[in-house]
């Protein structure tokens, strides 16, 4: 037996895809040592950040220490950031030294494309809990004004966009201001370079969301390429408008450390994978979640649910490969989300066979909260 076979399975990241990979490996009977590499031994439940501005959630509600999970799963945590790969993926370079592996699963997430001039004037809510708290604090300090909310895309990767949370911040803030009796002091403007924002959610969903904006007095600025942000305005090819607070979600691309690896990349800068989550040309190297680019429809979502499905496929196929075979399990392409607005939610469900969108209702809001509780129990 060579020394390499004693090296652990290494999972890059400590987010949804990474944690689901570990659970699936252990559920599949894997007894090999597993090392997770990430800068913190915590899960930050980012879907819940939409409720921070209203006070429905706090930092303490959304940060889950992973010590108990690591112990239950017999996982070693290497606290560091990844800086690159070498030796055909068998060595991971990190800020705390090199880590050898016998098999590698990349689940280190994506990064935002911050190339738009003046983007420092915008808050990017899904950057983390800190950003959501800045939104909360800014709203509390404002007596009125214009709030601009929008999102961009990666022009080279149709699926590398996360627009759903921005609809939630939009409708959540609108609802919050009404509950506080302050709605009349604020103008809300939703902007997007596409005339049909959120089209990956389906035509019916877009139509319903735009109709809802109109009913709630939310102005729209659609179909114009964004040029820049300034401290007090949004500037597009179709004109500009004033903004006292800008919330913006850029498109996604792959993690920066990919520049220091030989992994194949998609045109949009993600790790190129096949339908089984394998990285072509690399033995026992898989990718799941936001880091990867996968074959499938251009509406394939970048969301935790999709990462979980990919993690199950990758773990199954990796275990087959470690046993001397070749796993061929793929993953279902499925978009499931509840666009929440503090006390009511809109269910959106899409597969290659069907599209379902339900009107906003209280049941879906409570379903989203219930799912959060159940999901976090796995890691507490």
JSON list of C-alpha atoms in Angstrom, two decimals, residues 208-369:
[
{"chain": "A", "resi": 208, "resn": "UNK", "atom": "CA", "xyz": [-46.19, 37.39, -10.83]},
{"chain": "A", "resi": 209, "resn": "UNK", "atom": "CA", "xyz": [-43.20, 39.16, -9.25]},
{"chain": "A", "resi": 210, "resn": "UNK", "atom": "CA", "xyz": [-43.46, 42.16, -11.58]},
{"chain": "A", "resi": 211, "resn": "UNK", "atom": "CA", "xyz": [-47.21, 42.42, -11.02]},
{"chain": "A", "resi": 212, "resn": "UNK", "atom": "CA", "xyz": [-46.60, 42.33, -7.28]},
{"chain": "A", "resi": 213, "resn": "UNK", "atom": "CA", "xyz": [-44.07, 45.18, -7.56]},
{"chain": "A", "resi": 214, "resn": "UNK", "atom": "CA", "xyz": [-46.62, 47.25, -9.43]},
{"chain": "A", "resi": 215, "resn": "UNK", "atom": "CA", "xyz": [-49.31, 46.60, -6.81]},
{"chain": "A", "resi": 216, "resn": "UNK", "atom": "CA", "xyz": [-46.96, 47.56, -3.98]},
{"chain": "A", "resi": 217, "resn": "UNK", "atom": "CA", "xyz": [-45.75, 50.76, -5.63]},
{"chain": "A", "resi": 218, "resn": "UNK", "atom": "CA", "xyz": [-42.23, 49.50, -6.30]},
{"chain": "A", "resi": 219, "resn": "UNK", "atom": "CA", "xyz": [-40.72, 51.24, -9.32]},
{"chain": "A", "resi": 220, "resn": "UNK", "atom": "CA", "xyz": [-38.67, 49.25, -11.84]},
{"chain": "A", "resi": 221, "resn": "UNK", "atom": "CA", "xyz": [-35.69, 50.09, -14.04]},
{"chain": "A", "resi": 222, "resn": "UNK", "atom": "CA", "xyz": [-35.27, 47.08, -16.31]},
{"chain": "A", "resi": 223, "resn": "UNK", "atom": "CA", "xyz": [-33.50, 46.08, -19.50]},
{"chain": "A", "resi": 224, "resn": "UNK", "atom": "CA", "xyz": [-30.54, 48.45, -19.27]},
{"chain": "A", "resi": 225, "resn": "UNK", "atom": "CA", "xyz": [-26.90, 47.49, -18.79]},
{"chain": "A", "resi": 226, "resn": "UNK", "atom": "CA", "xyz": [-25.46, 48.83, -15.57]},
{"chain": "A", "resi": 227, "resn": "UNK", "atom": "CA", "xyz": [-22.56, 51.26, -15.96]},
{"chain": "A", "resi": 228, "resn": "UNK", "atom": "CA", "xyz": [-21.62, 52.23, -12.42]},
{"chain": "A", "resi": 229, "resn": "UNK", "atom": "CA", "xyz": [-22.72, 53.09, -8.93]},
{"chain": "A", "resi": 230, "resn": "UNK", "atom": "CA", "xyz": [-22.06, 56.39, -7.24]},
{"chain": "A", "resi": 231, "resn": "UNK", "atom": "CA", "xyz": [-22.52, 57.29, -3.60]},
{"chain": "A", "resi": 232, "resn": "UNK", "atom": "CA", "xyz": [-26.03, 58.55, -4.29]},
{"chain": "A", "resi": 233, "resn": "UNK", "atom": "CA", "xyz": [-27.11, 57.07, -7.61]},
{"chain": "A", "resi": 234, "resn": "UNK", "atom": "CA", "xyz": [-27.32, 54.09, -9.96]},
{"chain": "A", "resi": 235, "resn": "UNK", "atom": "CA", "xyz": [-26.17, 54.75, -13.52]},
{"chain": "A", "resi": 236, "resn": "UNK", "atom": "CA", "xyz": [-27.22, 52.56, -16.46]},
{"chain": "A", "resi": 237, "resn": "UNK", "atom": "CA", "xyz": [-27.18, 52.81, -20.24]},
{"chain": "A", "resi": 238, "resn": "UNK", "atom": "CA", "xyz": [-30.88, 53.66, -20.02]},
{"chain": "A", "resi": 239, "resn": "UNK", "atom": "CA", "xyz": [-30.44, 56.52, -17.59]},
{"chain": "A", "resi": 240, "resn": "UNK", "atom": "CA", "xyz": [-29.70, 57.08, -13.94]},
{"chain": "A", "resi": 241, "resn": "UNK", "atom": "CA", "xyz": [-31.69, 57.45, -10.74]},
{"chain": "A", "resi": 242, "resn": "UNK", "atom": "CA", "xyz": [-30.96, 58.64, -7.22]},
{"chain": "A", "resi": 243, "resn": "UNK", "atom": "CA", "xyz": [-30.43, 56.14, -4.44]},
{"chain": "A", "resi": 244, "resn": "UNK", "atom": "CA", "xyz": [-29.77, 56.69, -0.74]},
{"chain": "A", "resi": 245, "resn": "UNK", "atom": "CA", "xyz": [-29.16, 52.97, -0.16]},
{"chain": "A", "resi": 246, "resn": "UNK", "atom": "CA", "xyz": [-28.11, 50.45, -2.83]},
{"chain": "A", "resi": 247, "resn": "UNK", "atom": "CA", "xyz": [-28.43, 46.70, -2.36]},
{"chain": "A", "resi": 248, "resn": "UNK", "atom": "CA", "xyz": [-26.85, 44.77, -5.21]},
{"chain": "A", "resi": 249, "resn": "UNK", "atom": "CA", "xyz": [-26.01, 41.13, -5.90]},
{"chain": "A", "resi": 250, "resn": "UNK", "atom": "CA", "xyz": [-23.27, 40.71, -8.54]},
{"chain": "A", "resi": 251, "resn": "UNK", "atom": "CA", "xyz": [-22.94, 37.61, -10.68]},
{"chain": "A", "resi": 252, "resn": "UNK", "atom": "CA", "xyz": [-20.81, 34.71, -9.49]},
{"chain": "A", "resi": 253, "resn": "UNK", "atom": "CA", "xyz": [-17.53, 33.22, -10.66]},
{"chain": "A", "resi": 254, "resn": "UNK", "atom": "CA", "xyz": [-15.16, 30.59, -9.29]},
{"chain": "A", "resi": 255, "resn": "UNK", "atom": "CA", "xyz": [-12.99, 30.97, -6.18]},
{"chain": "A", "resi": 256, "resn": "UNK", "atom": "CA", "xyz": [-9.77, 32.95, -6.58]},
{"chain": "A", "resi": 257, "resn": "UNK", "atom": "CA", "xyz": [-7.53, 29.98, -5.79]},
{"chain": "A", "resi": 258, "resn": "UNK", "atom": "CA", "xyz": [-8.52, 28.32, -9.09]},
{"chain": "A", "resi": 259, "resn": "UNK", "atom": "CA", "xyz": [-5.95, 30.61, -10.74]},
{"chain": "A", "resi": 260, "resn": "UNK", "atom": "CA", "xyz": [-3.33, 28.57, -8.89]},
{"chain": "A", "resi": 261, "resn": "UNK", "atom": "CA", "xyz": [-4.47, 25.16, -10.08]},
{"chain": "A", "resi": 262, "resn": "UNK", "atom": "CA", "xyz": [-4.62, 23.16, -13.30]},
{"chain": "A", "resi": 263, "resn": "UNK", "atom": "CA", "xyz": [-8.32, 22.37, -12.94]},
{"chain": "A", "resi": 264, "resn": "UNK", "atom": "CA", "xyz": [-10.43, 22.84, -16.08]},
{"chain": "A", "resi": 265, "resn": "UNK", "atom": "CA", "xyz": [-12.67, 25.88, -15.95]},
{"chain": "A", "resi": 266, "resn": "UNK", "atom": "CA", "xyz": [-15.89, 26.86, -17.67]},
{"chain": "A", "resi": 267, "resn": "UNK", "atom": "CA", "xyz": [-16.16, 30.09, -19.66]},
{"chain": "A", "resi": 268, "resn": "UNK", "atom": "CA", "xyz": [-17.61, 31.71, -16.54]},
{"chain": "A", "resi": 269, "resn": "UNK", "atom": "CA", "xyz": [-14.65, 30.73, -14.37]},
{"chain": "A", "resi": 270, "resn": "UNK", "atom": "CA", "xyz": [-16.15, 27.76, -12.48]},
{"chain": "A", "resi": 271, "resn": "UNK", "atom": "CA", "xyz": [-14.66, 24.29, -12.11]},
{"chain": "A", "resi": 272, "resn": "UNK", "atom": "CA", "xyz": [-15.87, 22.34, -15.15]},
{"chain": "A", "resi": 273, "resn": "UNK", "atom": "CA", "xyz": [-17.62, 19.12, -14.14]},
{"chain": "A", "resi": 274, "resn": "UNK", "atom": "CA", "xyz": [-19.55, 16.31, -15.82]},
{"chain": "A", "resi": 275, "resn": "UNK", "atom": "CA", "xyz": [-23.07, 15.17, -14.93]},
{"chain": "A", "resi": 276, "resn": "UNK", "atom": "CA", "xyz": [-21.63, 12.96, -12.17]},
{"chain": "A", "resi": 277, "resn": "UNK", "atom": "CA", "xyz": [-19.78, 15.90, -10.53]},
{"chain": "A", "resi": 278, "resn": "UNK", "atom": "CA", "xyz": [-16.38, 14.60, -11.65]},
{"chain": "A", "resi": 279, "resn": "UNK", "atom": "CA", "xyz": [-13.64, 16.94, -12.76]},
{"chain": "A", "resi": 280, "resn": "UNK", "atom": "CA", "xyz": [-12.45, 15.71, -16.16]},
{"chain": "A", "resi": 281, "resn": "UNK", "atom": "CA", "xyz": [-8.85, 14.56, -16.35]},
{"chain": "A", "resi": 282, "resn": "UNK", "atom": "CA", "xyz": [-8.39, 14.34, -12.58]},
{"chain": "A", "resi": 283, "resn": "UNK", "atom": "CA", "xyz": [-8.59, 11.11, -10.64]},
{"chain": "A", "resi": 284, "resn": "UNK", "atom": "CA", "xyz": [-10.81, 11.15, -7.56]},
{"chain": "A", "resi": 285, "resn": "UNK", "atom": "CA", "xyz": [-11.54, 14.88, -7.80]},
{"chain": "A", "resi": 286, "resn": "UNK", "atom": "CA", "xyz": [-15.17, 16.05, -7.60]},
{"chain": "A", "resi": 287, "resn": "UNK", "atom": "CA", "xyz": [-16.93, 19.40, -7.32]},
{"chain": "A", "resi": 288, "resn": "UNK", "atom": "CA", "xyz": [-20.34, 20.34, -5.87]},
{"chain": "A", "resi": 289, "resn": "UNK", "atom": "CA", "xyz": [-22.29, 23.53, -5.34]},
{"chain": "A", "resi": 290, "resn": "UNK", "atom": "CA", "xyz": [-21.41, 27.05, -6.36]},
{"chain": "A", "resi": 291, "resn": "UNK", "atom": "CA", "xyz": [-17.78, 26.22, -7.26]},
{"chain": "A", "resi": 292, "resn": "UNK", "atom": "CA", "xyz": [-18.84, 24.04, -10.18]},
{"chain": "A", "resi": 293, "resn": "UNK", "atom": "CA", "xyz": [-20.23, 24.37, -13.68]},
{"chain": "A", "resi": 294, "resn": "UNK", "atom": "CA", "xyz": [-22.40, 21.41, -14.61]},
{"chain": "A", "resi": 295, "resn": "UNK", "atom": "CA", "xyz": [-24.16, 20.24, -17.78]},
{"chain": "A", "resi": 296, "resn": "UNK", "atom": "CA", "xyz": [-27.86, 20.92, -17.71]},
{"chain": "A", "resi": 297, "resn": "UNK", "atom": "CA", "xyz": [-30.48, 23.61, -18.36]},
{"chain": "A", "resi": 298, "resn": "UNK", "atom": "CA", "xyz": [-29.37, 27.23, -18.14]},
{"chain": "A", "resi": 299, "resn": "UNK", "atom": "CA", "xyz": [-31.83, 27.80, -15.28]},
{"chain": "A", "resi": 300, "resn": "UNK", "atom": "CA", "xyz": [-30.01, 25.32, -13.01]},
{"chain": "A", "resi": 301, "resn": "UNK", "atom": "CA", "xyz": [-29.96, 27.17, -9.69]},
{"chain": "A", "resi": 302, "resn": "UNK", "atom": "CA", "xyz": [-27.05, 28.17, -7.49]},
{"chain": "A", "resi": 303, "resn": "UNK", "atom": "CA", "xyz": [-28.70, 27.38, -4.18]},
{"chain": "A", "resi": 304, "resn": "UNK", "atom": "CA", "xyz": [-28.16, 25.17, -1.14]},
{"chain": "A", "resi": 305, "resn": "UNK", "atom": "CA", "xyz": [-30.74, 22.61, -2.26]},
{"chain": "A", "resi": 306, "resn": "UNK", "atom": "CA", "xyz": [-28.91, 22.06, -5.54]},
{"chain": "A", "resi": 307, "resn": "UNK", "atom": "CA", "xyz": [-25.59, 21.75, -3.71]},
{"chain": "A", "resi": 308, "resn": "UNK", "atom": "CA", "xyz": [-27.11, 19.09, -1.45]},
{"chain": "A", "resi": 309, "resn": "UNK", "atom": "CA", "xyz": [-28.29, 17.05, -4.44]},
{"chain": "A", "resi": 310, "resn": "UNK", "atom": "CA", "xyz": [-24.88, 17.31, -6.11]},
{"chain": "A", "resi": 311, "resn": "UNK", "atom": "CA", "xyz": [-23.15, 16.33, -2.86]},
{"chain": "A", "resi": 312, "resn": "UNK", "atom": "CA", "xyz": [-25.14, 13.09, -2.67]},
{"chain": "A", "resi": 313, "resn": "UNK", "atom": "CA", "xyz": [-24.16, 12.20, -6.25]},
{"chain": "A", "resi": 314, "resn": "UNK", "atom": "CA", "xyz": [-20.50, 13.09, -5.75]},
{"chain": "A", "resi": 315, "resn": "UNK", "atom": "CA", "xyz": [-20.23, 11.10, -2.52]},
{"chain": "A", "resi": 316, "resn": "UNK", "atom": "CA", "xyz": [-21.82, 8.03, -4.12]},
{"chain": "A", "resi": 317, "resn": "UNK", "atom": "CA", "xyz": [-19.54, 8.17, -7.15]},
{"chain": "A", "resi": 318, "resn": "UNK", "atom": "CA", "xyz": [-16.43, 8.83, -5.10]},
{"chain": "A", "resi": 319, "resn": "UNK", "atom": "CA", "xyz": [-17.11, 5.84, -2.87]},
{"chain": "A", "resi": 320, "resn": "UNK", "atom": "CA", "xyz": [-17.56, 3.67, -5.97]},
{"chain": "A", "resi": 321, "resn": "UNK", "atom": "CA", "xyz": [-14.24, 4.94, -7.32]},
{"chain": "A", "resi": 322, "resn": "UNK", "atom": "CA", "xyz": [-12.45, 4.28, -4.03]},
{"chain": "A", "resi": 323, "resn": "UNK", "atom": "CA", "xyz": [-13.80, 0.72, -4.19]},
{"chain": "A", "resi": 324, "resn": "UNK", "atom": "CA", "xyz": [-12.26, 0.23, -7.63]},
{"chain": "A", "resi": 325, "resn": "UNK", "atom": "CA", "xyz": [-15.35, 0.91, -9.71]},
{"chain": "A", "resi": 326, "resn": "UNK", "atom": "CA", "xyz": [-16.91, 3.91, -11.40]},
{"chain": "A", "resi": 327, "resn": "UNK", "atom": "CA", "xyz": [-20.02, 5.55, -10.08]},
{"chain": "A", "resi": 328, "resn": "UNK", "atom": "CA", "xyz": [-22.51, 6.89, -12.60]},
{"chain": "A", "resi": 329, "resn": "UNK", "atom": "CA", "xyz": [-25.04, 8.56, -10.36]},
{"chain": "A", "resi": 330, "resn": "UNK", "atom": "CA", "xyz": [-26.23, 11.93, -11.60]},
{"chain": "A", "resi": 331, "resn": "UNK", "atom": "CA", "xyz": [-28.28, 14.53, -9.77]},
{"chain": "A", "resi": 332, "resn": "UNK", "atom": "CA", "xyz": [-31.77, 15.85, -10.28]},
{"chain": "A", "resi": 333, "resn": "UNK", "atom": "CA", "xyz": [-31.93, 19.41, -11.55]},
{"chain": "A", "resi": 334, "resn": "UNK", "atom": "CA", "xyz": [-34.54, 21.00, -9.33]},
{"chain": "A", "resi": 335, "resn": "UNK", "atom": "CA", "xyz": [-35.24, 24.57, -8.31]},
{"chain": "A", "resi": 336, "resn": "UNK", "atom": "CA", "xyz": [-37.12, 24.90, -5.05]},
{"chain": "A", "resi": 337, "resn": "UNK", "atom": "CA", "xyz": [-37.39, 28.18, -3.21]},
{"chain": "A", "resi": 338, "resn": "UNK", "atom": "CA", "xyz": [-39.77, 30.20, -1.09]},
{"chain": "A", "resi": 339, "resn": "UNK", "atom": "CA", "xyz": [-39.51, 33.93, -1.79]},
{"chain": "A", "resi": 340, "resn": "UNK", "atom": "CA", "xyz": [-40.29, 35.26, 1.65]},
{"chain": "A", "resi": 341, "resn": "UNK", "atom": "CA", "xyz": [-41.50, 38.69, 2.80]},
{"chain": "A", "resi": 342, "resn": "UNK", "atom": "CA", "xyz": [-41.37, 38.51, 6.63]},
{"chain": "A", "resi": 343, "resn": "UNK", "atom": "CA", "xyz": [-44.83, 37.00, 7.14]},
{"chain": "A", "resi": 344, "resn": "UNK", "atom": "CA", "xyz": [-45.75, 35.41, 3.80]},
{"chain": "A", "resi": 345, "resn": "UNK", "atom": "CA", "xyz": [-43.93, 33.43, 1.16]},
{"chain": "A", "resi": 346, "resn": "UNK", "atom": "CA", "xyz": [-44.23, 32.53, -2.52]},
{"chain": "A", "resi": 347, "resn": "UNK", "atom": "CA", "xyz": [-43.38, 28.94, -3.43]},
{"chain": "A", "resi": 348, "resn": "UNK", "atom": "CA", "xyz": [-41.47, 28.49, -6.68]},
{"chain": "A", "resi": 349, "resn": "UNK", "atom": "CA", "xyz": [-40.78, 24.97, -7.95]},
{"chain": "A", "resi": 350, "resn": "UNK", "atom": "CA", "xyz": [-39.21, 24.08, -11.27]},
{"chain": "A", "resi": 351, "resn": "UNK", "atom": "CA", "xyz": [-37.95, 20.91, -12.92]},
{"chain": "A", "resi": 352, "resn": "UNK", "atom": "CA", "xyz": [-37.41, 20.03, -16.56]},
{"chain": "A", "resi": 353, "resn": "UNK", "atom": "CA", "xyz": [-40.97, 18.72, -16.62]},
{"chain": "A", "resi": 354, "resn": "UNK", "atom": "CA", "xyz": [-42.96, 21.38, -14.77]},
{"chain": "A", "resi": 355, "resn": "UNK", "atom": "CA", "xyz": [-43.11, 24.84, -13.25]},
{"chain": "A", "resi": 356, "resn": "UNK", "atom": "CA", "xyz": [-45.20, 25.75, -10.22]},
{"chain": "A", "resi": 357, "resn": "UNK", "atom": "CA", "xyz": [-45.60, 29.14, -8.57]},
{"chain": "A", "resi": 358, "resn": "UNK", "atom": "CA", "xyz": [-48.06, 29.78, -5.75]},
{"chain": "A", "resi": 359, "resn": "UNK", "atom": "CA", "xyz": [-49.35, 33.19, -4.64]},
{"chain": "A", "resi": 360, "resn": "UNK", "atom": "CA", "xyz": [-47.88, 34.64, -1.43]},
{"chain": "A", "resi": 361, "resn": "UNK", "atom": "CA", "xyz": [-49.34, 33.04, 1.70]},
{"chain": "A", "resi": 362, "resn": "UNK", "atom": "CA", "xyz": [-48.54, 32.66, 5.39]},
{"chain": "A", "resi": 363, "resn": "UNK", "atom": "CA", "xyz": [-48.23, 28.87, 5.19]},
{"chain": "A", "resi": 364, "resn": "UNK", "atom": "CA", "xyz": [-45.16, 29.13, 2.96]},
{"chain": "A", "resi": 365, "resn": "UNK", "atom": "CA", "xyz": [-43.53, 31.59, 5.37]},
{"chain": "A", "resi": 366, "resn": "UNK", "atom": "CA", "xyz": [-43.89, 29.12, 8.21]},
{"chain": "A", "resi": 367, "resn": "UNK", "atom": "CA", "xyz": [-42.75, 26.27, 5.96]},
{"chain": "A", "resi": 368, "resn": "UNK", "atom": "CA", "xyz": [-39.53, 28.17, 5.28]},
{"chain": "A", "resi": 369, "resn": "UNK", "atom": "CA", "xyz": [-38.95, 28.73, 8.99]}
]
